[in-house]
Amino acid sequence: MRRLNRKKTLNLVKELDAFPKVPESYVETSASGGTVSLIAFTTMALLTIMEFSVYQDTWMKYEYEVDKDFSSKLRINIDITVAMKCQYIGADVLDLAETMVASADGLVYEPVMFDLSPQQKEWQRMLQLIQSRLQEEHSLQDVLFKSAIKSPIPLPSREDDLSQPPNACRIHGHLYVNKVAGNFHITVGKAIPHPRGHAHLAALVNHDSYNFSHRIDHLSFGELVPGIINPLDGTEKIAIDYNQMFQYFITVVPTKLHTYKISADTHQFSVTERERVINHAAGSHGFSGIFMKYDLSSLMVTVTEEHMPFWQFFVRLCGIIGGIFSTTGMLHGIGKFIVEIICCRFRLGSYKPVNSVPFEDGHTDNHLPLLENSTH
């Protein structure tokens, strides 16, 4: 009984076979079929390799939502060199809530030379080249996200001997401010807070010593995260007048970054630059200095690195192989059919009667005799 059940099951499975086997004696091969098969197999191999490279690659997905975090502090990372002595300038932050954050809370004033050494100039040139490429090709930022390159690369120390006294001041460090719009500025004199805001002791500084030529080696918001090149890194501005104002209008966007290498909360920003000479007689009012007015966006961006799932890769691969196999088979059949029609017409056109036998009524007999030689 078991053997009978096995035979019935085996016969049922054979009847469900969707791939019937044809005996080799019934299979006809041809040179055209072999050529089409080689082309099909080559195309399958190339597309399979390309599809596998796509499967290995990843892409960045951007999602937007409302930023609901208003209670935490915002960190500002600063590394700016101004072409004035440290005792002549002061840096601080004043936000819309009239809250002042002095530079003494986290910034360091370091006397340096404003002119860079050859190695430092090469570093600045490389950073400016990256910035120009990012402005032209925005997709490069995705590559930086995925590679998690440590950026910005710190400014290398001077390799030459410093024989001249320092003529500039490097202001570097970080400050924690409220998550509201504010103004980080560097101007003449040290800041003095008072109930209505703050003031700078600029009366003791001679106007001839004003020089707000500056170099921004690094400016970012939030925690330092590898893979982000900030828009102002490597910027250098040279003042054409001693009484000149440099303004940067910055829009900060909170960003959550999730890649296969890092996961962090940071901030990106866009910036608009403006500079003008202060001339009260011509109607250009203001104060000499460097002013960075920042505002926070209400939207938060979530950047996630995604990868093609294996089942999708398998389905696409089956579609490529099956599609090419079916398409080439159909094209080969259509081509063979057309060739047979053309060859058949040529054969019919080349077939002509050899001789004709006239009848008494003037008609001719176009039929060939069945036998050329007959014996009685």
PDB file of N, CA and C in Angstrom, residues 26 28 37 56 146 215 236:
ATOM      1  N   TYR A  26      15.235  15.301 -30.258  1.00  0.00           N
ATOM      2  CA  TYR A  26      14.233  16.213 -30.796  1.00  0.00           C
ATOM      3  C   TYR A  26      14.712  17.662 -30.811  1.00  0.00           C
ATOM      4  N   GLU A  28      16.932  20.760 -31.971  1.00  0.00           N
ATOM      5  CA  GLU A  28      17.667  21.186 -33.162  1.00  0.00           C
ATOM      6  C   GLU A  28      18.469  22.433 -32.805  1.00  0.00           C
ATOM      7  N   SER A  37      22.359  33.060 -28.084  1.00  0.00           N
ATOM      8  CA  SER A  37      22.563  32.581 -26.715  1.00  0.00           C
ATOM      9  C   SER A  37      23.800  33.207 -26.082  1.00  0.00           C
ATOM     10  N   GLN A  56      25.229  46.703  -3.409  1.00  0.00           N
ATOM     11  CA  GLN A  56      26.231  47.027  -2.394  1.00  0.00           C
ATOM     12  C   GLN A  56      26.204  48.504  -1.993  1.00  0.00           C
ATOM     13  N   LYS A 146      28.369  59.239   4.474  1.00  0.00           N
ATOM     14  CA  LYS A 146      28.577  57.798   4.522  1.00  0.00           C
ATOM     15  C   LYS A 146      30.009  57.434   4.892  1.00  0.00           C
ATOM     16  N   ARG A 215      39.898  85.193   9.187  1.00  0.00           N
ATOM     17  CA  ARG A 215      39.898  83.858   8.567  1.00  0.00           C
ATOM     18  C   ARG A 215      39.092  82.926   9.485  1.00  0.00           C
ATOM     19  N   GLU A 236      38.099  83.306   4.079  1.00  0.00           N
ATOM     20  CA  GLU A 236      39.048  84.370   4.417  1.00  0.00           C
ATOM     21  C   GLU A 236      38.566  85.675   3.810  1.00  0.00           C
TER      22      GLU A 236
END
